[in-house]
mmCIF file of C-alpha atoms in Angstrom:
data_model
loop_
_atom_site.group_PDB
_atom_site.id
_atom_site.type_symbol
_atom_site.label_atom_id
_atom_site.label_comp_id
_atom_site.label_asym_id
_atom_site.label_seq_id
_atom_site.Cartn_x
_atom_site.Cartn_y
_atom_site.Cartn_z
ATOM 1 C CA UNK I 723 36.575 0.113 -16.716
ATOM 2 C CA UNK I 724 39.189 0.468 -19.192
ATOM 3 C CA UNK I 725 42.389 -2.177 -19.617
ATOM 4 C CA UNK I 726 44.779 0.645 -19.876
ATOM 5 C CA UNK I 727 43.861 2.982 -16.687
ATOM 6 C CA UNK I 728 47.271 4.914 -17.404
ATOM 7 C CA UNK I 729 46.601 5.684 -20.898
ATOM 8 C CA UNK I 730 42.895 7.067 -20.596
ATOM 9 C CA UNK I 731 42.436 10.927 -21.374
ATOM 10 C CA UNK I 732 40.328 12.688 -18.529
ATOM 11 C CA UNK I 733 37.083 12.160 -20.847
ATOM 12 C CA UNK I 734 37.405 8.543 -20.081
ATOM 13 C CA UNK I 735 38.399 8.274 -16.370
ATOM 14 C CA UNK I 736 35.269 10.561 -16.057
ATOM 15 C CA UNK I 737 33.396 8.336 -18.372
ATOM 16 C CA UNK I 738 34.368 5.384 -16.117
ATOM 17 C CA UNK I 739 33.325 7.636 -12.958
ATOM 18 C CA UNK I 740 29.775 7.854 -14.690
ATOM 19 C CA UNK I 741 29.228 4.374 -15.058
ATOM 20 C CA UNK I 742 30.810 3.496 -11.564
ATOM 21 C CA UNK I 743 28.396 6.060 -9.926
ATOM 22 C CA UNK I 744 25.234 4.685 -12.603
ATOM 23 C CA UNK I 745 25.729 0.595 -11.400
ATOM 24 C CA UNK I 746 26.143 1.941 -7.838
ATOM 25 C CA UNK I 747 22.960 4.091 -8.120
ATOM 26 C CA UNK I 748 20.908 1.065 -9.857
ATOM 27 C CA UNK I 749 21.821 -1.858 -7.514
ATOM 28 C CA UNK I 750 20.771 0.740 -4.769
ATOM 29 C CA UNK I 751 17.566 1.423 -5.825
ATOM 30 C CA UNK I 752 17.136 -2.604 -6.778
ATOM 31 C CA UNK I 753 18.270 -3.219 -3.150
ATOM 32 C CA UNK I 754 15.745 -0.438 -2.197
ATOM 33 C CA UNK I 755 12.380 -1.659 -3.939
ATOM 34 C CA UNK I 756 12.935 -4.948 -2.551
ATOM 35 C CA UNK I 757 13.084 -3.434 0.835
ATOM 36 C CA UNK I 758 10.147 -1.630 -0.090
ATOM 37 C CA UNK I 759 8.147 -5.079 -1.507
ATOM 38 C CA UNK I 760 9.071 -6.800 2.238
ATOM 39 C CA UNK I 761 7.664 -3.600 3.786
ATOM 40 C CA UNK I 762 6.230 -6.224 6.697
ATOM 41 C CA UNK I 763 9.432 -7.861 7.479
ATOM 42 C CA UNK I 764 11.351 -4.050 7.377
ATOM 43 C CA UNK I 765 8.532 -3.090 9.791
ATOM 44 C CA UNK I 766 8.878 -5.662 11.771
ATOM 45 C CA UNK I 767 12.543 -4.897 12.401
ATOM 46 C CA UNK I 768 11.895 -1.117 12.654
ATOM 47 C CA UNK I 769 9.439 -0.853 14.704
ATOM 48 C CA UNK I 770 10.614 -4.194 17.357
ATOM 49 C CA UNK I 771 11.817 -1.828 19.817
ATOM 50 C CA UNK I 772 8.551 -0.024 20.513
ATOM 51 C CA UNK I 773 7.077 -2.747 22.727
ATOM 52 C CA UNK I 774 8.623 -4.750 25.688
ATOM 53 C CA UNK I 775 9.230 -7.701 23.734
ATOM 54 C CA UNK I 776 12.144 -6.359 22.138
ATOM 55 C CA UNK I 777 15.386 -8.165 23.311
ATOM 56 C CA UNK I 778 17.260 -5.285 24.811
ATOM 57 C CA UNK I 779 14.182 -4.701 27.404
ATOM 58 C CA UNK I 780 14.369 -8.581 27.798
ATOM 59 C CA UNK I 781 18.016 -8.047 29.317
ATOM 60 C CA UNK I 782 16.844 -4.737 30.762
ATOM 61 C CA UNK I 783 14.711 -6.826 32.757
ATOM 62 C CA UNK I 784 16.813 -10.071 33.512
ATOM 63 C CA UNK I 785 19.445 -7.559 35.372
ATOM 64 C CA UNK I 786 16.861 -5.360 36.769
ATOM 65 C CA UNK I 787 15.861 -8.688 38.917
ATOM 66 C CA UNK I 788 18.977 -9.824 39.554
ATOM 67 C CA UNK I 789 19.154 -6.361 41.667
ATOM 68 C CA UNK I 790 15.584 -6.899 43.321
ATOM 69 C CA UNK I 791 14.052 -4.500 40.411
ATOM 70 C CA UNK I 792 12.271 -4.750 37.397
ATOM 71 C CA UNK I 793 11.948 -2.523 34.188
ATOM 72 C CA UNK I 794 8.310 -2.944 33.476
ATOM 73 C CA UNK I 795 6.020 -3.298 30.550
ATOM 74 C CA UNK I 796 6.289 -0.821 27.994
ATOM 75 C CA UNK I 797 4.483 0.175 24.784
ATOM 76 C CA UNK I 798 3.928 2.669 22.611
ATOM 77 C CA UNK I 799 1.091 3.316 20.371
ATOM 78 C CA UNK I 800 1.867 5.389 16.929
ATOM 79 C CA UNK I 801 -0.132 7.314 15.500
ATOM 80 C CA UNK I 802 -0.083 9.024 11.945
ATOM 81 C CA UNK I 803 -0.808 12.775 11.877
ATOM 82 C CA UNK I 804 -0.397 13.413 7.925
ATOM 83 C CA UNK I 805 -2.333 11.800 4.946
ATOM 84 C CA UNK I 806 0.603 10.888 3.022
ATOM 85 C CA UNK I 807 2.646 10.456 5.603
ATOM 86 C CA UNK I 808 2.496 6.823 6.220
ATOM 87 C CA UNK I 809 3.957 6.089 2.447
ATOM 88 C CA UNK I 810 6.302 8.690 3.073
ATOM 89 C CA UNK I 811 7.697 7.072 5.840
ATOM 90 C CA UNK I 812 7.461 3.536 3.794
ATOM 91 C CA UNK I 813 9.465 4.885 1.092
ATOM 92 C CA UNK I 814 12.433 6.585 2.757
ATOM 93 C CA UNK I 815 12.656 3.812 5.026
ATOM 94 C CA UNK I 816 12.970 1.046 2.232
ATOM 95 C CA UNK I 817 15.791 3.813 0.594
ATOM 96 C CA UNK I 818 17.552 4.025 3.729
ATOM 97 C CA UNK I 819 17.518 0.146 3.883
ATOM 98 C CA UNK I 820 18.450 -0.082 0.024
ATOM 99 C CA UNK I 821 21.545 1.941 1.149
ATOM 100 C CA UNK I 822 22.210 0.048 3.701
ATOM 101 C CA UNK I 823 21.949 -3.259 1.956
ATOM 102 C CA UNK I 824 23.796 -1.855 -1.156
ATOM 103 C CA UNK I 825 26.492 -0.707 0.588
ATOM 104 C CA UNK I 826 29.380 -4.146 0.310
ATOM 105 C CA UNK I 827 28.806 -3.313 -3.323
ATOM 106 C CA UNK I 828 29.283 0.037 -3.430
ATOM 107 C CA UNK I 829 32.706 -0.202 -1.740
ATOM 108 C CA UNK I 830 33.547 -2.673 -3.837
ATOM 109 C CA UNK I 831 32.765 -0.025 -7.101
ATOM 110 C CA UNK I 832 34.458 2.379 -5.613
ATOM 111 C CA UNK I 833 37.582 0.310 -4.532
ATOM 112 C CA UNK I 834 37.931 -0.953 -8.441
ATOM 113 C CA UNK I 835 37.725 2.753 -9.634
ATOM 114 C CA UNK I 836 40.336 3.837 -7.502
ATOM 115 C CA UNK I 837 42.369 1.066 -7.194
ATOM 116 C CA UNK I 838 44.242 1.538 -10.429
ATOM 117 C CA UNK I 839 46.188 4.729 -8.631
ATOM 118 C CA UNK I 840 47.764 2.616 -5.941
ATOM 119 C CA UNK I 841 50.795 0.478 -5.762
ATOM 120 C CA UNK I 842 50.322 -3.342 -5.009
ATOM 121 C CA UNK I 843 51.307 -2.845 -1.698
ATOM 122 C CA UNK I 844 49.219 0.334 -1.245
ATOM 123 C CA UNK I 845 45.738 -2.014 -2.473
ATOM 124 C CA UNK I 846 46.633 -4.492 -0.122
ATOM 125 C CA UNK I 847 46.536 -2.003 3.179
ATOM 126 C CA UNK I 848 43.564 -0.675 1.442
ATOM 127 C CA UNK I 849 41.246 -3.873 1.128
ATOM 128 C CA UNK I 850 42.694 -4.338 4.381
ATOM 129 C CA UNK I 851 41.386 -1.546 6.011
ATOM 130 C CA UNK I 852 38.015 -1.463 4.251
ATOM 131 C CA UNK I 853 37.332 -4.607 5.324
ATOM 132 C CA UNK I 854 37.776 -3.543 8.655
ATOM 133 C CA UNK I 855 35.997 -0.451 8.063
ATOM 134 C CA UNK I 856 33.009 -1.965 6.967
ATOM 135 C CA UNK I 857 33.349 -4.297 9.843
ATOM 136 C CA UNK I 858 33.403 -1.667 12.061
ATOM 137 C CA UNK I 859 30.058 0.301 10.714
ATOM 138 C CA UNK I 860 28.097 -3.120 10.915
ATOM 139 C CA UNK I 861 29.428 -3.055 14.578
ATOM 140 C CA UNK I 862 27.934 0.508 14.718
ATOM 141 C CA UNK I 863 24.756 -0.157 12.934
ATOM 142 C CA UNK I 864 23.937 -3.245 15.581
ATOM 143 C CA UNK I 865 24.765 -1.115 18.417
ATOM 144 C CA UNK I 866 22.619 1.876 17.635
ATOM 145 C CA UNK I 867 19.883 -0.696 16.615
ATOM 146 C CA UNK I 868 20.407 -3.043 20.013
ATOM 147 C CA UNK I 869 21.558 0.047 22.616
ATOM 148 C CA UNK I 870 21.129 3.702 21.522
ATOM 149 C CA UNK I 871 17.733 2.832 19.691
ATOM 150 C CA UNK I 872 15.623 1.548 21.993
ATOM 151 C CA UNK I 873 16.864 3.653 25.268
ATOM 152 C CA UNK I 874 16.423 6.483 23.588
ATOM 153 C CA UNK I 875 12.607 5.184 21.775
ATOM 154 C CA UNK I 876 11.949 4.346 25.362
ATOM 155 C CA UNK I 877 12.793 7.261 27.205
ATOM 156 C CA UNK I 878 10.932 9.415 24.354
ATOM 157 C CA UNK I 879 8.052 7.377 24.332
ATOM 158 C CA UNK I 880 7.572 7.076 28.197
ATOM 159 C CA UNK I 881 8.870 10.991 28.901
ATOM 160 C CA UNK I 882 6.247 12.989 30.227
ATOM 161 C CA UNK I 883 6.412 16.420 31.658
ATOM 162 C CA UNK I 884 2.591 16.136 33.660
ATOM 163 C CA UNK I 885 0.408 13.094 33.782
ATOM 164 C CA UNK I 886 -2.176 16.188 32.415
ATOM 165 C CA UNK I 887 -0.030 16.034 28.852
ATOM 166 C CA UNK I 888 -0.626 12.946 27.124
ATOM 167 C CA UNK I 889 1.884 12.058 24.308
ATOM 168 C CA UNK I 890 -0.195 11.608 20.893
ATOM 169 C CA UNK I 891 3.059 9.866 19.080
#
Protein backbone atom coordinates (compact mmCIF):
# COMPACT_ATOMS: atom_id res chain seq x y z
CA UNK A 1 0.00 0.00 0.00
CA UNK A 2 0.86 3.43 -0.77
CA UNK A 3 2.64 6.06 1.94
CA UNK A 4 0.27 8.75 0.99
CA UNK A 5 -3.37 6.96 1.24
CA UNK A 6 -4.93 10.61 0.97
CA UNK A 7 -3.22 11.59 -2.09
CA UNK A 8 -3.88 8.36 -4.30
CA UNK A 9 -6.27 8.87 -7.42
CA UNK A 10 -9.06 6.07 -7.53
CA UNK A 11 -6.69 4.05 -10.07
CA UNK A 12 -4.46 3.45 -7.16
CA UNK A 13 -6.73 2.76 -4.14
CA UNK A 14 -8.18 0.18 -6.66
CA UNK A 15 -4.73 -0.88 -7.57
CA UNK A 16 -4.05 -1.41 -3.83
CA UNK A 17 -7.58 -3.31 -3.59
CA UNK A 18 -6.10 -5.73 -6.34
CA UNK A 19 -3.12 -6.61 -4.63
CA UNK A 20 -4.89 -6.78 -1.12
CA UNK A 21 -7.49 -9.23 -2.65
CA UNK A 22 -4.26 -11.16 -4.86
CA UNK A 23 -1.97 -11.85 -1.30
CA UNK A 24 -5.30 -12.76 0.38
CA UNK A 25 -6.26 -15.16 -2.48
CA UNK A 26 -2.54 -16.74 -2.58
CA UNK A 27 -1.92 -17.35 1.18
CA UNK A 28 -5.45 -19.03 0.92
CA UNK A 29 -4.80 -21.36 -1.53
CA UNK A 30 -1.06 -21.97 0.19
CA UNK A 31 -3.05 -22.56 3.44
CA UNK A 32 -5.37 -24.79 1.27
CA UNK A 33 -2.81 -27.27 -0.51
CA UNK A 34 -1.26 -27.86 2.70
CA UNK A 35 -4.56 -28.90 4.05
CA UNK A 36 -4.89 -30.87 1.09
CA UNK A 37 -1.05 -32.60 1.49
CA UNK A 38 -2.23 -33.60 5.42
CA UNK A 39 -5.42 -35.01 3.85
CA UNK A 40 -5.01 -37.91 6.82
CA UNK A 41 -4.76 -35.63 9.69
CA UNK A 42 -7.91 -33.27 8.02
CA UNK A 43 -9.71 -36.65 7.84
CA UNK A 44 -9.04 -37.57 10.91
CA UNK A 45 -10.60 -34.43 12.36
CA UNK A 46 -13.54 -34.53 9.89
CA UNK A 47 -14.64 -37.54 10.05
CA UNK A 48 -13.93 -38.11 14.39
CA UNK A 49 -17.47 -37.69 15.02
CA UNK A 50 -18.77 -40.62 12.99
CA UNK A 51 -17.84 -43.29 15.55
CA UNK A 52 -18.41 -43.45 19.40
CA UNK A 53 -15.03 -42.55 20.21
CA UNK A 54 -15.52 -39.06 19.53
CA UNK A 55 -15.39 -36.93 22.78
CA UNK A 56 -18.83 -35.43 22.74
CA UNK A 57 -20.41 -39.17 22.81
CA UNK A 58 -17.72 -39.77 25.58
CA UNK A 59 -19.66 -37.05 27.76
CA UNK A 60 -22.91 -38.19 26.15
CA UNK A 61 -22.22 -41.26 27.89
CA UNK A 62 -20.55 -40.19 31.29
CA UNK A 63 -24.05 -38.22 32.03
CA UNK A 64 -26.20 -40.77 30.50
CA UNK A 65 -24.84 -43.08 33.59
CA UNK A 66 -24.87 -40.73 36.02
CA UNK A 67 -28.87 -40.91 35.31
CA UNK A 68 -28.93 -44.88 35.26
CA UNK A 69 -28.69 -44.67 31.20
CA UNK A 70 -26.33 -45.05 28.63
CA UNK A 71 -25.97 -43.66 24.98
CA UNK A 72 -24.62 -46.69 23.27
CA UNK A 73 -22.15 -47.58 20.61
CA UNK A 74 -22.49 -45.89 17.49
CA UNK A 75 -20.95 -46.02 14.00
CA UNK A 76 -21.40 -45.22 10.77
CA UNK A 77 -20.04 -46.73 7.71
CA UNK A 78 -19.59 -44.28 4.46
CA UNK A 79 -19.85 -45.18 1.48
CA UNK A 80 -18.93 -43.39 -1.91
CA UNK A 81 -21.64 -43.43 -4.61
CA UNK A 82 -19.71 -41.32 -7.44
CA UNK A 83 -16.31 -42.06 -9.20
CA UNK A 84 -14.87 -38.77 -8.68
CA UNK A 85 -16.49 -38.08 -5.86
CA UNK A 86 -14.08 -39.04 -3.23
CA UNK A 87 -11.38 -36.27 -4.65
CA UNK A 88 -14.13 -34.03 -4.90
CA UNK A 89 -14.85 -34.18 -1.48
CA UNK A 90 -10.84 -34.09 -0.71
CA UNK A 91 -10.49 -30.96 -2.51
CA UNK A 92 -13.30 -28.73 -1.24
CA UNK A 93 -12.64 -29.90 2.08
CA UNK A 94 -8.83 -28.89 2.11
CA UNK A 95 -10.37 -25.25 0.46
CA UNK A 96 -12.77 -24.95 3.13
CA UNK A 97 -9.90 -25.64 5.65
CA UNK A 98 -7.46 -23.24 3.63
CA UNK A 99 -10.20 -20.62 4.39
CA UNK A 100 -10.46 -21.38 7.54
CA UNK A 101 -6.80 -21.40 8.35
CA UNK A 102 -6.22 -18.23 6.19
CA UNK A 103 -8.61 -16.36 7.73
CA UNK A 104 -6.27 -14.19 10.91
CA UNK A 105 -4.54 -13.07 7.75
CA UNK A 106 -7.11 -12.07 5.78
CA UNK A 107 -8.53 -9.75 8.46
CA UNK A 108 -5.46 -8.51 8.98
CA UNK A 109 -5.31 -7.44 4.84
CA UNK A 110 -8.35 -6.17 5.02
CA UNK A 111 -7.94 -4.14 8.32
CA UNK A 112 -4.59 -2.39 6.68
CA UNK A 113 -6.63 -1.51 3.49
CA UNK A 114 -9.21 0.11 5.30
CA UNK A 115 -7.61 1.38 8.08
CA UNK A 116 -6.24 4.47 6.43
CA UNK A 117 -10.11 5.96 6.42
CA UNK A 118 -10.44 5.93 10.17
CA UNK A 119 -9.40 8.24 12.89
CA UNK A 120 -6.88 6.91 15.59
CA UNK A 121 -9.49 6.49 17.86
CA UNK A 122 -11.87 4.92 15.30
CA UNK A 123 -8.75 1.95 14.52
CA UNK A 124 -8.48 1.39 18.00
CA UNK A 125 -12.43 0.32 18.57
CA UNK A 126 -11.88 -1.42 15.36
CA UNK A 127 -8.88 -3.86 16.20
CA UNK A 128 -10.79 -3.99 19.23
CA UNK A 129 -13.74 -5.41 18.01
CA UNK A 130 -12.16 -7.68 15.40
CA UNK A 131 -10.33 -9.23 17.80
CA UNK A 132 -13.29 -10.05 19.51
CA UNK A 133 -15.00 -10.92 16.44
CA UNK A 134 -12.68 -13.37 15.43
CA UNK A 135 -12.76 -14.63 18.93
CA UNK A 136 -16.17 -15.10 18.77
CA UNK A 137 -16.29 -17.23 15.26
CA UNK A 138 -13.50 -19.60 16.72
CA UNK A 139 -16.05 -19.92 19.65
CA UNK A 140 -18.62 -20.76 16.88
CA UNK A 141 -16.49 -22.97 14.81
CA UNK A 142 -15.66 -25.29 18.15
CA UNK A 143 -19.20 -25.39 19.02
CA UNK A 144 -20.65 -26.53 15.74
CA UNK A 145 -17.61 -28.95 15.55
CA UNK A 146 -18.03 -30.26 19.48
CA UNK A 147 -22.20 -29.83 19.73
CA UNK A 148 -24.24 -29.20 16.54
CA UNK A 149 -21.89 -31.61 14.47
CA UNK A 150 -22.02 -34.66 15.92
CA UNK A 151 -25.87 -34.58 17.27
CA UNK A 152 -26.91 -33.84 14.20
CA UNK A 153 -24.17 -36.71 12.24
CA UNK A 154 -25.68 -38.92 14.86
CA UNK A 155 -29.19 -38.48 14.59
CA UNK A 156 -28.75 -38.62 10.59
CA UNK A 157 -26.73 -41.51 10.66
CA UNK A 158 -28.84 -43.60 13.20
CA UNK A 159 -32.48 -42.12 11.74
CA UNK A 160 -34.42 -44.71 10.28
CA UNK A 161 -37.96 -44.63 9.13
CA UNK A 162 -38.39 -48.93 9.05
CA UNK A 163 -35.80 -51.41 10.13
CA UNK A 164 -36.89 -52.67 6.22
CA UNK A 165 -34.88 -49.29 4.85
CA UNK A 166 -31.35 -49.58 5.41
CA UNK A 167 -29.30 -46.30 5.15
CA UNK A 168 -26.49 -46.81 2.32
CA UNK A 169 -24.54 -43.41 3.57
Amino acid sequence: MSDNNADQTFWEHLDDFRSTLIRIIVVTVVCGIAAFIFKEALFAVVLAPSNSGFITYHLLDGLAKLTGGTVGEFTVELINTSLAQQFIIHMKTALYAGLLCALPYTLYEILRFISPAFYVTEKRYIYSLVGVGYVMFLIGVLICYFLIFPFTFRFLGTYQVSSEVTNMI
